[in-house]
Short mmCIF file of C-alpha atoms and ligand atoms in Angstrom, two decimals:
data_model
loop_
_atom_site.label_atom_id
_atom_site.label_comp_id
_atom_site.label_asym_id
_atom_site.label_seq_id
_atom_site.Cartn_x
_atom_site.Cartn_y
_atom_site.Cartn_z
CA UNK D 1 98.78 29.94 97.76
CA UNK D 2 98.24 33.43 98.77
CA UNK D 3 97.91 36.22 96.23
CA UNK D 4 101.16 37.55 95.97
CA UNK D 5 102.47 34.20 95.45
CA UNK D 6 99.67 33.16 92.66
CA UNK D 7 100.38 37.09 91.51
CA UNK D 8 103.95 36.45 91.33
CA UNK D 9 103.67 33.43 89.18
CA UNK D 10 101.22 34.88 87.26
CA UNK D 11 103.27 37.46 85.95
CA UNK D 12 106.76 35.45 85.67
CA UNK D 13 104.57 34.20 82.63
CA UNK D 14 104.68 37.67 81.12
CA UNK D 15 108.08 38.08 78.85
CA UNK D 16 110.03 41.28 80.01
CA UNK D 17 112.54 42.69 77.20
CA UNK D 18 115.32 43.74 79.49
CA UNK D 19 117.11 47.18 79.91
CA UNK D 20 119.52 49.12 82.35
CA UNK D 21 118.51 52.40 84.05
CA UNK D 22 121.42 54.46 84.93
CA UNK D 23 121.64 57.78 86.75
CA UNK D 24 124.78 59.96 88.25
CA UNK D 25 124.80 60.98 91.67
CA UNK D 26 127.74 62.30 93.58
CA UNK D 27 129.82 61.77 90.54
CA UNK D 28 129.03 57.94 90.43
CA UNK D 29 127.14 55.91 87.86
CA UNK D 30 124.47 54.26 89.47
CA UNK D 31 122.58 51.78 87.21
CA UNK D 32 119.49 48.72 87.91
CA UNK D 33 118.51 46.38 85.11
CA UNK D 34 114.49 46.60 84.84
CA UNK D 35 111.73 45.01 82.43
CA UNK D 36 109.49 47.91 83.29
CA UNK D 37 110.60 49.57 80.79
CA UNK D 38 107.89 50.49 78.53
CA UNK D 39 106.94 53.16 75.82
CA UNK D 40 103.63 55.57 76.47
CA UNK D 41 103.84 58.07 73.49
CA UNK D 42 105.78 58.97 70.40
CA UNK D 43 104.67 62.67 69.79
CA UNK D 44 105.98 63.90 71.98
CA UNK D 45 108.25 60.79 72.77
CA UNK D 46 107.54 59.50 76.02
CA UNK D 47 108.34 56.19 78.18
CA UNK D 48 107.69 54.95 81.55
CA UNK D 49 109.75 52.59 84.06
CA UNK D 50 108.63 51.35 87.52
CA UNK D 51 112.11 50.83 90.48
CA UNK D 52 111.23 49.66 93.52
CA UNK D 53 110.71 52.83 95.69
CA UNK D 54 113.78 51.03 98.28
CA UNK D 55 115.94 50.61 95.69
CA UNK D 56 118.61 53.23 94.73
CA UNK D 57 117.73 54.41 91.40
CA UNK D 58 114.38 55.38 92.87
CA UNK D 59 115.56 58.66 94.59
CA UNK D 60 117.39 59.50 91.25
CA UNK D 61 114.38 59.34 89.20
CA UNK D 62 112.60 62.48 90.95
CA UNK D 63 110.85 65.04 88.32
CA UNK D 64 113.56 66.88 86.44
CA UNK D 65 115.79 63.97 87.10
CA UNK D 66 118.18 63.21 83.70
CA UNK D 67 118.71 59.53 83.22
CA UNK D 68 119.33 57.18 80.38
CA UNK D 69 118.22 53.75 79.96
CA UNK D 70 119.76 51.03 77.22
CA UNK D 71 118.33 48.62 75.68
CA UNK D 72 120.27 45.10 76.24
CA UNK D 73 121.32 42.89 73.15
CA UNK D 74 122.08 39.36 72.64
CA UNK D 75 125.25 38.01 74.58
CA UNK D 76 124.95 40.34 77.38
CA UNK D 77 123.85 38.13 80.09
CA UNK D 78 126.75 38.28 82.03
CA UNK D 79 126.39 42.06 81.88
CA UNK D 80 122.60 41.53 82.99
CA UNK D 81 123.37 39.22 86.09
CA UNK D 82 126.48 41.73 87.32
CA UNK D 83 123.99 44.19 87.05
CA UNK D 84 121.57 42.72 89.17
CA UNK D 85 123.37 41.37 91.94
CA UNK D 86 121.79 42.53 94.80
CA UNK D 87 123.89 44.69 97.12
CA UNK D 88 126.55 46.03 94.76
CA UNK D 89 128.23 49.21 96.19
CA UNK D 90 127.52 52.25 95.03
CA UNK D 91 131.71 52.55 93.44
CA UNK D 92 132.05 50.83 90.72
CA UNK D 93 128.95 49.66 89.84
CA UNK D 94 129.85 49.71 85.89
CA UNK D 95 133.40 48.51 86.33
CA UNK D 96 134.49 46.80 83.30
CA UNK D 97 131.06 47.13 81.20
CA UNK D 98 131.40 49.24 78.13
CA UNK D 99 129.51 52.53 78.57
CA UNK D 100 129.93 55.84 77.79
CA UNK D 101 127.99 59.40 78.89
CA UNK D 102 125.48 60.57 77.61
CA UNK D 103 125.54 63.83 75.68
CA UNK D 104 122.17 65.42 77.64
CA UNK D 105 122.28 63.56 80.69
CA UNK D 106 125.81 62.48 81.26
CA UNK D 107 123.65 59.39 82.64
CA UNK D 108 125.56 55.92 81.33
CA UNK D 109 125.10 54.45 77.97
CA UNK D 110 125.41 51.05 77.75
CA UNK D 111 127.00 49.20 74.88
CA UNK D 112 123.90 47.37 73.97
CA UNK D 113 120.91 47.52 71.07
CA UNK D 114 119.68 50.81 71.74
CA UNK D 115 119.76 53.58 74.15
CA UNK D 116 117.37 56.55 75.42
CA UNK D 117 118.28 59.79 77.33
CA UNK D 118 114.92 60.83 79.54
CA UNK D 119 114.09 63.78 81.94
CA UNK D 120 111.51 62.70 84.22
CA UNK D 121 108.19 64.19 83.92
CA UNK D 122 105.90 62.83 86.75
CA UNK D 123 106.32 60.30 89.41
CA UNK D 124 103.27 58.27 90.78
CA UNK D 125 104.19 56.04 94.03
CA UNK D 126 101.93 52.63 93.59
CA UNK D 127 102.26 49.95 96.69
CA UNK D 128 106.13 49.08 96.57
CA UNK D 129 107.30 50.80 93.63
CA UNK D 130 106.96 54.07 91.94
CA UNK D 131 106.28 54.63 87.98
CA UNK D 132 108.86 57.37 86.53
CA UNK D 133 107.60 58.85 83.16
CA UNK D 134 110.59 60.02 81.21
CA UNK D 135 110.25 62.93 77.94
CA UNK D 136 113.00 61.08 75.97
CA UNK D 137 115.60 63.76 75.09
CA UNK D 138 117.69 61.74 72.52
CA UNK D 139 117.79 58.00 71.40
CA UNK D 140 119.55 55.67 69.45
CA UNK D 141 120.46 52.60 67.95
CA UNK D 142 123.14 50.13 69.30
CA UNK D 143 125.78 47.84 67.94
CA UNK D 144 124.56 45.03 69.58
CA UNK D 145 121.85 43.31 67.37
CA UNK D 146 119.22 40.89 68.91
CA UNK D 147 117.16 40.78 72.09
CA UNK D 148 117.26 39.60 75.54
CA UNK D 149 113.94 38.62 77.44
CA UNK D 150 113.45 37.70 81.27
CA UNK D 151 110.29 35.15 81.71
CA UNK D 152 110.22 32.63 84.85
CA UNK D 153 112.99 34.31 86.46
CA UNK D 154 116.04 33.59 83.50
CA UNK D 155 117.10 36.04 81.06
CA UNK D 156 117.25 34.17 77.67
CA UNK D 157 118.75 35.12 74.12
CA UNK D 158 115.91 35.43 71.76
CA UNK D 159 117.55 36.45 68.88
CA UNK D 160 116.33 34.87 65.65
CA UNK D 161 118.86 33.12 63.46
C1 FMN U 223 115.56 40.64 84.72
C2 FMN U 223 115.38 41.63 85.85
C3 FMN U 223 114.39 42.59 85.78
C4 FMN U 223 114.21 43.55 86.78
N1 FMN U 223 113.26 44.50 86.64
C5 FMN U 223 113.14 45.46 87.57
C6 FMN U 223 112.21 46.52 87.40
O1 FMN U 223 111.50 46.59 86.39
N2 FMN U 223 112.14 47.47 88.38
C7 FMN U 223 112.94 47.42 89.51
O2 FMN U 223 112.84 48.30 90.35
N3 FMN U 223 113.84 46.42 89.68
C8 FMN U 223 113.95 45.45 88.75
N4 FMN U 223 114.87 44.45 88.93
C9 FMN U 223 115.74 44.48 90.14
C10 FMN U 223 116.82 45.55 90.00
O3 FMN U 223 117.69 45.20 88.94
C11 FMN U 223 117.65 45.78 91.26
O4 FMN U 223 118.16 44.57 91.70
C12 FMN U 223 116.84 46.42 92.35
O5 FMN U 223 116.27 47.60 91.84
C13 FMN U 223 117.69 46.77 93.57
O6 FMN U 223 118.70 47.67 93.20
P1 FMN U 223 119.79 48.23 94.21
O7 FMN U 223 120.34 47.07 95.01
O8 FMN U 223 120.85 48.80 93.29
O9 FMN U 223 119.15 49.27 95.04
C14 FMN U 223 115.06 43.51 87.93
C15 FMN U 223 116.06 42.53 88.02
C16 FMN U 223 116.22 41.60 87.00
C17 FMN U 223 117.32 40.57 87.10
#
């Protein structure tokens, strides 16, 4: 095995908590469900996501950039996967998910277990992908209790009893 495969495995290991970036452009909600999404400082409140540099959130993550990013809760899977299909259109893409805009960003809020509004700060490009640090604006708490995690390529409900 070569090292991107070994690499790959390697890292499917690593439990992701799962959450959806979304960004408008051209008056259309465009949204990608990451487990990049991480935390970097609380004073002032700060967090950092990686998109594949191809992919279409990437472009509407540049410095400035207003986006918000949820946090998913237990029993949205389905939301996950429709999320994630690969090669959704651009119309559409939050068609019958429960979402609403937010009040800094007018980037989508999902219903989920707890949402962030960010303006990028700095954007480093790394190999494939490019890290997007994000001053968070405005956050909150969902109604969706529980957590979602991705580990060996299947999201699973982790939500204690
Ligand atoms: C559980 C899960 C986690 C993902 N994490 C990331 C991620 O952290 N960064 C990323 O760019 N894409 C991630 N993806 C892939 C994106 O959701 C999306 O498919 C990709 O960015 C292509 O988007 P596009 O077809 O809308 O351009 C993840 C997909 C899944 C199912």
């Amino acid at each position: 095995m070569g090292l991107e495969q070994t690499y790959r495995a390697a890292m499917q290991r690593l439990p992701g908590g799962v959450a959806v970036v979304a960004a408008r452009a051209g008056g259309r909600d465009i949204a990608a469900v990451v487990t990049s999404l991480v935390s970097v400082s609380l004073d002032p409140p700060t967090v950092l996501v990686v998109v594949h540099g191809a992919g279409r959130l990437a472009d509407l993550l540049d410095v400035d950039s207003l986006w918000a990013a949820t946090v998913m809760g237990a029993g949205q899977e389905g939301t996950v996967a429709w999320i994630a299909e690969p090669g959704r259109p651009d119309i559409g893409q939050l068609q019958g998910i429960a979402f609403r805009p937010g009040e800094l960003t007018g980037a989508a809020i999902l219903d989920g277990a707890a949402w962030l509004e960010c303006r990028t700060t700095v954007v480093v490009e790394e190999g494939d992908h490019r890290i997007v640090v994000g001053r968070v604006l405005a956050a909150g708490t969902g109604t969706r209790d529980g957590a979602l995690v991705h580990r060996l390529g299947r999201v699973r409900d982790v939500t204690a009893d």
